[in-house]
PDB file of C-alpha atoms in Angstrom:
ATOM      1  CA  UNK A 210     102.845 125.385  79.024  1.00 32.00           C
ATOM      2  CA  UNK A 211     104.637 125.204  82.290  1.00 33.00           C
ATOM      3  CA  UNK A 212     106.925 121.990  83.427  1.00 35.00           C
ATOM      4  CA  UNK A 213     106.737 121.288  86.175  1.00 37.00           C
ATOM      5  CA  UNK A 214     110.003 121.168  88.089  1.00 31.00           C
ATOM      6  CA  UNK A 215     109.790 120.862  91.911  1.00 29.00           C
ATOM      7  CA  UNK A 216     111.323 119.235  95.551  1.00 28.00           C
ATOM      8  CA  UNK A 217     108.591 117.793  97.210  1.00 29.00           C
ATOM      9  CA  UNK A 218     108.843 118.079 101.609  1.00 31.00           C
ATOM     10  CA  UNK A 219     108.269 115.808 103.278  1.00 30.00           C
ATOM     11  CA  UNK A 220     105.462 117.055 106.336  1.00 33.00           C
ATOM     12  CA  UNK A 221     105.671 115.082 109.564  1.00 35.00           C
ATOM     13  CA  UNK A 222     103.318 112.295 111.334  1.00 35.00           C
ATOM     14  CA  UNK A 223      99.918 113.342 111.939  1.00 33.00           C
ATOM     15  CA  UNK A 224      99.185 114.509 115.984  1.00 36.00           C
ATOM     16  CA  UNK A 225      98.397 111.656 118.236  1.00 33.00           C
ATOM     17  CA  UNK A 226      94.788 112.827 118.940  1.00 32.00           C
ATOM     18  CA  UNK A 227      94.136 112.496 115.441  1.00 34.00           C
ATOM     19  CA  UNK A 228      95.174 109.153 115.157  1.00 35.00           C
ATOM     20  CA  UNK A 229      92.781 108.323 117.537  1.00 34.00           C
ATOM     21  CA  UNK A 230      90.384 109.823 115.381  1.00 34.00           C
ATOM     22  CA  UNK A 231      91.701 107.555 112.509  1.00 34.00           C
ATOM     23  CA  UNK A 232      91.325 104.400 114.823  1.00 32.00           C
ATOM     24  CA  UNK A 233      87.891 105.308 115.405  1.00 32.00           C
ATOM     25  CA  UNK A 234      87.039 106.126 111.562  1.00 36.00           C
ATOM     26  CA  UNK A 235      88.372 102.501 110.585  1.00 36.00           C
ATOM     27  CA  UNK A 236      86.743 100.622 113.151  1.00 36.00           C
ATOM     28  CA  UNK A 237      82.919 102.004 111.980  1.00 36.00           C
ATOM     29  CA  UNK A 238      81.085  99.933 110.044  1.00 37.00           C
ATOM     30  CA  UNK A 239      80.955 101.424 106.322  1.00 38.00           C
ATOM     31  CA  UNK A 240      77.070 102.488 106.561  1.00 37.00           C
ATOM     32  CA  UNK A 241      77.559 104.420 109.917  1.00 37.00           C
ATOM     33  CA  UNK A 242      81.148 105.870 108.363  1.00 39.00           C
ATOM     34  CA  UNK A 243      78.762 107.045 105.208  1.00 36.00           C
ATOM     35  CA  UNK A 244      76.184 108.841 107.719  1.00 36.00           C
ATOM     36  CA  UNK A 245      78.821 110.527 109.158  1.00 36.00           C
ATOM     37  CA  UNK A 246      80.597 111.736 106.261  1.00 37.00           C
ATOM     38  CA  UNK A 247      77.527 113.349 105.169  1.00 37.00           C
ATOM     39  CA  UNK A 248      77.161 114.801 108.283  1.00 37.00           C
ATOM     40  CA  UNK A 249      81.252 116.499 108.459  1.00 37.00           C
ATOM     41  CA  UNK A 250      81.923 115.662 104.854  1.00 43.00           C
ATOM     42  CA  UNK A 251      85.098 117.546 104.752  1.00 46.00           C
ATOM     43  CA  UNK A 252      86.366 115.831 108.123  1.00 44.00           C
ATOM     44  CA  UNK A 253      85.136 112.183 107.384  1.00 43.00           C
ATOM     45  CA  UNK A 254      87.088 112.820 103.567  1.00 49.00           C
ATOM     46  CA  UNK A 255      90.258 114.277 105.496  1.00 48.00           C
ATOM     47  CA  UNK A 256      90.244 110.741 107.849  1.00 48.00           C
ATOM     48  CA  UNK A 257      89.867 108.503 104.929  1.00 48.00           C
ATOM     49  CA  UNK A 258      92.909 110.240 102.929  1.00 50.00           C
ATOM     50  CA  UNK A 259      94.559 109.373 106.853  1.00 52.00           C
ATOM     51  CA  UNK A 260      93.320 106.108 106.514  1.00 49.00           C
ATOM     52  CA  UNK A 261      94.456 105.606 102.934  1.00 45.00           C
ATOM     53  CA  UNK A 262      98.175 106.485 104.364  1.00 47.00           C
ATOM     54  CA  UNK A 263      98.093 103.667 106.318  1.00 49.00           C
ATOM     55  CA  UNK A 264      96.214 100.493 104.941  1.00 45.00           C
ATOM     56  CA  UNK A 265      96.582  97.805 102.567  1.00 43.00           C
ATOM     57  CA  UNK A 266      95.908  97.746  99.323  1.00 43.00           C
ATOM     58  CA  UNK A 267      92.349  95.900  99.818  1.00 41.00           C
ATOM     59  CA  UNK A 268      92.173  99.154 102.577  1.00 43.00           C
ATOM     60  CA  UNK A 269      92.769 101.355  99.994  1.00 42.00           C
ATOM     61  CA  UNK A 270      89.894 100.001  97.908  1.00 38.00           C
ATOM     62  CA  UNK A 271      87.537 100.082 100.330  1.00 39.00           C
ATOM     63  CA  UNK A 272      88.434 103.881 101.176  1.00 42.00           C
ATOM     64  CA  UNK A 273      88.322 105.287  98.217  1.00 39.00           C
ATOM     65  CA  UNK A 274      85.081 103.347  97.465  1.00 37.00           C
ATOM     66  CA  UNK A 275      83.583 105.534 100.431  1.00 39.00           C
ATOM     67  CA  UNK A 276      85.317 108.239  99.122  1.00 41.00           C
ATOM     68  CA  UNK A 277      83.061 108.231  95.635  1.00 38.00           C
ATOM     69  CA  UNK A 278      79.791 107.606  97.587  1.00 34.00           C
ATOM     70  CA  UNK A 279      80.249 110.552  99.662  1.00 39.00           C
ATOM     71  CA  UNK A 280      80.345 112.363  96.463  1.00 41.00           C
ATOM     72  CA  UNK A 281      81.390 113.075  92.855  1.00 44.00           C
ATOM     73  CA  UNK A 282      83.574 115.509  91.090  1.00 44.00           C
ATOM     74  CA  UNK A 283      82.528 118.106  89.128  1.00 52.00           C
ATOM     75  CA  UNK A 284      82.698 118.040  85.149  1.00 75.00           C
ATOM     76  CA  UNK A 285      85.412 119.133  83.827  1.00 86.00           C
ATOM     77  CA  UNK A 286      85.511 122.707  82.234  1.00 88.00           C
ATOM     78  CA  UNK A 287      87.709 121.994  79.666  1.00 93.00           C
ATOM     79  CA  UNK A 288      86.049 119.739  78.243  1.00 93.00           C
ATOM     80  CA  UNK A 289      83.254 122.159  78.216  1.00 92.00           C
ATOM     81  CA  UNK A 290      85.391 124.569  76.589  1.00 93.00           C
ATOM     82  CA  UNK A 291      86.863 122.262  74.419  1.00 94.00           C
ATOM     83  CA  UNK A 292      85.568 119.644  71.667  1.00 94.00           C
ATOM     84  CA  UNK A 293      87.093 116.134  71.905  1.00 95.00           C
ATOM     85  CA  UNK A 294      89.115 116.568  68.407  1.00 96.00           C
ATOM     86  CA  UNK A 295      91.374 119.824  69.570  1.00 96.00           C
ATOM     87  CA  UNK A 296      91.746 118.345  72.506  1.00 96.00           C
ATOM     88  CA  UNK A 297      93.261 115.030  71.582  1.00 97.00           C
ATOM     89  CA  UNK A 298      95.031 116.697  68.812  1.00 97.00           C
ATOM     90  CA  UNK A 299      96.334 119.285  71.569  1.00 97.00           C
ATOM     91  CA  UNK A 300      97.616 115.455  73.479  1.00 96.00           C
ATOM     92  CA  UNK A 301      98.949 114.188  70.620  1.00 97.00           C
ATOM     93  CA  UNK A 302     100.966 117.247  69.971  1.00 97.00           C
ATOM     94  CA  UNK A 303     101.890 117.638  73.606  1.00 96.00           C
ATOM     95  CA  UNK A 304     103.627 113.635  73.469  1.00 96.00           C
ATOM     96  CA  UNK A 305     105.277 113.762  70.806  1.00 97.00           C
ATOM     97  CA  UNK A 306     107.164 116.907  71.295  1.00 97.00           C
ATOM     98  CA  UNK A 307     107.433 115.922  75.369  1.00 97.00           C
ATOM     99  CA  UNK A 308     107.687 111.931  75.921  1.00 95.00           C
ATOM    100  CA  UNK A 309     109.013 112.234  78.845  1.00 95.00           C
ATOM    101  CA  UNK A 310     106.172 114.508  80.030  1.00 97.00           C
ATOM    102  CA  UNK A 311     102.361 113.808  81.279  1.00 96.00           C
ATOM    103  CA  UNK A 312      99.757 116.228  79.535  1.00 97.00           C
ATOM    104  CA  UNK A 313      97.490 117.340  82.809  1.00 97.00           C
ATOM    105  CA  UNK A 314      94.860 119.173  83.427  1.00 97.00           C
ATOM    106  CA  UNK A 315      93.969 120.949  87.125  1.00 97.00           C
ATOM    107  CA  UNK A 316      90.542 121.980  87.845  1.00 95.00           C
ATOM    108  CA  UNK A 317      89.244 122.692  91.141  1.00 93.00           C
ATOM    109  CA  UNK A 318      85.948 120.864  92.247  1.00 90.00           C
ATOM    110  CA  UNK A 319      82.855 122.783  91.764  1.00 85.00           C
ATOM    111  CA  UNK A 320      81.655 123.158  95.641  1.00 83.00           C
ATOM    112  CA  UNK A 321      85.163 123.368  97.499  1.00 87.00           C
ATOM    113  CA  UNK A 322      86.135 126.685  99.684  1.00 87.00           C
ATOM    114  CA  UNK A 323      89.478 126.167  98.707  1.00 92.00           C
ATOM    115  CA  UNK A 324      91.409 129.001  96.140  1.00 92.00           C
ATOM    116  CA  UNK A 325      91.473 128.719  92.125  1.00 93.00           C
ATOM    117  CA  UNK A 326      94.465 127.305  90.349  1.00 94.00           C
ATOM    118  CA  UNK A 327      96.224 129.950  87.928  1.00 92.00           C
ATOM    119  CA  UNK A 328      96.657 127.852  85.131  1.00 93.00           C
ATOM    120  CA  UNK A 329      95.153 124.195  83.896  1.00 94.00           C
ATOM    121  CA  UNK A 330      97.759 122.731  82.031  1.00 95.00           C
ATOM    122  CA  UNK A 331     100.533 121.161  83.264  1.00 96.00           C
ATOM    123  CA  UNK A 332     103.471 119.368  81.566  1.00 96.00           C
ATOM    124  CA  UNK A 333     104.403 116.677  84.185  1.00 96.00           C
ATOM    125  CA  UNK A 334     107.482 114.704  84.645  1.00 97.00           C
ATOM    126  CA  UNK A 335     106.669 111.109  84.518  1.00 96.00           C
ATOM    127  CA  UNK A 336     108.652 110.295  87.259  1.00 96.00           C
ATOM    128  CA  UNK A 337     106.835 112.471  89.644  1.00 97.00           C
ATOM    129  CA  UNK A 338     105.078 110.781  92.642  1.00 97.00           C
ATOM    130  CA  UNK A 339     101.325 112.589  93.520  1.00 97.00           C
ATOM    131  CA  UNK A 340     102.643 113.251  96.929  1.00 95.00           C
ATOM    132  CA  UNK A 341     105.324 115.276  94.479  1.00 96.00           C
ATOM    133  CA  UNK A 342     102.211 116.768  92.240  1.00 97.00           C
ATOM    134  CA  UNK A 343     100.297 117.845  95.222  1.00 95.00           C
ATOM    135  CA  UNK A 344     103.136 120.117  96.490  1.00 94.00           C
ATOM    136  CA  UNK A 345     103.274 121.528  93.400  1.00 95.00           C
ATOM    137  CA  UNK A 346      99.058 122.477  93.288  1.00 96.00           C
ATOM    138  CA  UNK A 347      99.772 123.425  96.840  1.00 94.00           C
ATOM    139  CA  UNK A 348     102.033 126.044  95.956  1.00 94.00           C
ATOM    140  CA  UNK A 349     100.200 127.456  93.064  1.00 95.00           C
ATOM    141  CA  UNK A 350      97.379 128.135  94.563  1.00 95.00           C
ATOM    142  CA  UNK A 351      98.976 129.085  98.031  1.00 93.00           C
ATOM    143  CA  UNK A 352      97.348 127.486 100.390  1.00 91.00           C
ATOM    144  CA  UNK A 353      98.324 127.778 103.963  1.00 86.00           C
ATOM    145  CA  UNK A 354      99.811 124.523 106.145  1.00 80.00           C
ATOM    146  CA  UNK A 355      96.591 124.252 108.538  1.00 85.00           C
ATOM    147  CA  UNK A 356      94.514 123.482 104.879  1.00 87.00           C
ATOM    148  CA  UNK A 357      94.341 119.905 103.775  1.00 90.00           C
ATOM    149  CA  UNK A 358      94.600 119.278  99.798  1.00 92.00           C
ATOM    150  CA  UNK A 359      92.678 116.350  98.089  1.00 91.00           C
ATOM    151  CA  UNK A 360      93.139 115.302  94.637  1.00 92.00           C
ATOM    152  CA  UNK A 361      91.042 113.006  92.833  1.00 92.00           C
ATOM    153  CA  UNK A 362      92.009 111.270  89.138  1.00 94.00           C
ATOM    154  CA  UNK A 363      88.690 109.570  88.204  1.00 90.00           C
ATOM    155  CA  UNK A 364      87.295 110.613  91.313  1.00 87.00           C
ATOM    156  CA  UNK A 365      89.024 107.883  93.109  1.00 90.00           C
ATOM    157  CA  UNK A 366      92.044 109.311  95.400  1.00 90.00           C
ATOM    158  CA  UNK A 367      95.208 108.242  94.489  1.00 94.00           C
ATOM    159  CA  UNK A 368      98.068 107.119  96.808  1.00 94.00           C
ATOM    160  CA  UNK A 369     100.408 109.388  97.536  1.00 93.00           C
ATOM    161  CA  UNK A 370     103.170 107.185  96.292  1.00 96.00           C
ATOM    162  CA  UNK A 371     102.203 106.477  93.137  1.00 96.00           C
ATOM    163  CA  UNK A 372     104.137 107.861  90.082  1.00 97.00           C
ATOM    164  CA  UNK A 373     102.489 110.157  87.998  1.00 98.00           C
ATOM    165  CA  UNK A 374     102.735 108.012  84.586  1.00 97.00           C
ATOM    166  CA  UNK A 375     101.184 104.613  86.245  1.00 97.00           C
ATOM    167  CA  UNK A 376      98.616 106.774  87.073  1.00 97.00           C
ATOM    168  CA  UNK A 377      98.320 108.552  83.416  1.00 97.00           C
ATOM    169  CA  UNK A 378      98.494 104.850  81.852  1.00 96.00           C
ATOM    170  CA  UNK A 379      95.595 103.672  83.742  1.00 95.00           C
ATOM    171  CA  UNK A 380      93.772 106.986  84.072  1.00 96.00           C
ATOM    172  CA  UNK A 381      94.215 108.777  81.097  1.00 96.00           C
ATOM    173  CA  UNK A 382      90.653 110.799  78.801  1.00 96.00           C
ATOM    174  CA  UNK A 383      89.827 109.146  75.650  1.00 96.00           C
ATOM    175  CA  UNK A 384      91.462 112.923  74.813  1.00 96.00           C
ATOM    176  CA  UNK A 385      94.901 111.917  75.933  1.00 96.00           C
ATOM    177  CA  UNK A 386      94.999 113.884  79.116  1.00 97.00           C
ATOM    178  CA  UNK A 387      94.883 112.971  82.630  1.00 97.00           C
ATOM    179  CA  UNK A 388      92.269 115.339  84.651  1.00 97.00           C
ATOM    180  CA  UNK A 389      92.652 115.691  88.171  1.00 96.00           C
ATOM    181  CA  UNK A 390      90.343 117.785  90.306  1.00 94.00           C
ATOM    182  CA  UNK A 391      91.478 119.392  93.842  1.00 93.00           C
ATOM    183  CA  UNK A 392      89.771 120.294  96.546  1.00 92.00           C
ATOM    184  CA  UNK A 393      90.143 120.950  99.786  1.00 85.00           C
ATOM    185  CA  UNK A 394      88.475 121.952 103.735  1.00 57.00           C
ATOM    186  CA  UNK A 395      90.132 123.385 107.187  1.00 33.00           C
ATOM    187  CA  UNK A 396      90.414 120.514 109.137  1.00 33.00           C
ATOM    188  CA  UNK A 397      92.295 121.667 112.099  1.00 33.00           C
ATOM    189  CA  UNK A 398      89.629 123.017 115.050  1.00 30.00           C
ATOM    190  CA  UNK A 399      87.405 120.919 113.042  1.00 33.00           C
ATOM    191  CA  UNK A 400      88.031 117.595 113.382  1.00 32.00           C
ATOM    192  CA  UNK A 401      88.930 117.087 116.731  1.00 30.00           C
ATOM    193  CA  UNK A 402      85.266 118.382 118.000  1.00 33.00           C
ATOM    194  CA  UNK A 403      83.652 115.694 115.938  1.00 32.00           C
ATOM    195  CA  UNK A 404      84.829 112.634 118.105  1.00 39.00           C
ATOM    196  CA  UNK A 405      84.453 114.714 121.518  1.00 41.00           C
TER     197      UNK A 405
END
């Protein structure tokens, strides 16, 4: 198992022209929003995790509402691989020797261009944020800066904020681990054409 030990950086504002983008997104109603995210599901996705950034809590409902109609996850292979009493023993094993540590397991979404993750299992400081965690699955699988990164836990998007363990604590399998899929689409050259 690999802890996870890492400085998260802090990337800068998003361009002006895609704000405007992101004032545009907000302001459709959530019916149109839905037609287009069918339509440019990676770049409606992309402005919602924008979106997400900068709204209320009530905001952030609504977003990542849209964000399940536009589509679920895909099952986790794990649990394929896996049968629900080696896995919660695996858990149980993991907590008690780490308390301080979250038991997590990575898995790309089924239909995303983005690359494969080495390994599954992480051992995650509970004081991590997700902005923190995504770093981290952004350097594992090396993905370049013009790529976006999504993860979902419960295929709801989390804030960025949030600390790892809150999310465990209300997110966590019946096996004891906390599954969150990736995924991922170029949005730069893409986005901007949509609202031209």
């Amino acid at each position: 198992m690999l802890a996870i030990i890492e400085i998260w950086v802090v990337i800068g504002d998003v361009p002006s022209v895609v704000g405007d983008c992101l004032v545009l997104a907000i302001s459709l109603s959530a019916a149109l929003f839905v037609h287009v995210s069918r339509q440019v599901n990676f770049a409606a996705n992309w402005l919602v995790k924008m979106a997400v950034r900068r709204m209320s809590p009530v905001g952030w409902v609504a977003a990542t509402s849209l964000m399940c109609v536009l589509g679920g996850m895909a099952k986790s292979y794990f649990k394929q691989e896996h049968d629900l009493e080696k896995r919660r023993a695996e858990a149980a094993r993991i907590r008690d020797k780490y308390p301080d540590r979250i038991p997590v397991i990575v898995e790309k979404a089924e239909r995303s261009d983005i690359p494969s993750i080495d390994k599954k299992k992480y051992l995650v400081p509970a004081d991590l944020t997700v902005g923190q965690f995504v770093y981290v699955i952004r350097k594992r699988i090396k993905l370049s800066a013009e790529k976006a990164i999504f993860i979902f836990v419960d295929n709801v998007l989390p804030p960025t904020g949030a600390i790892m363990s809150a999310i465990y604590e209300e997110k966590k399998d019946e096996d004891g681990f906390l599954y969150v899929t990736y995924s991922g689409e170029n949005t730069f050259g893409n986005i901007i054409p949509l609202f031209q």
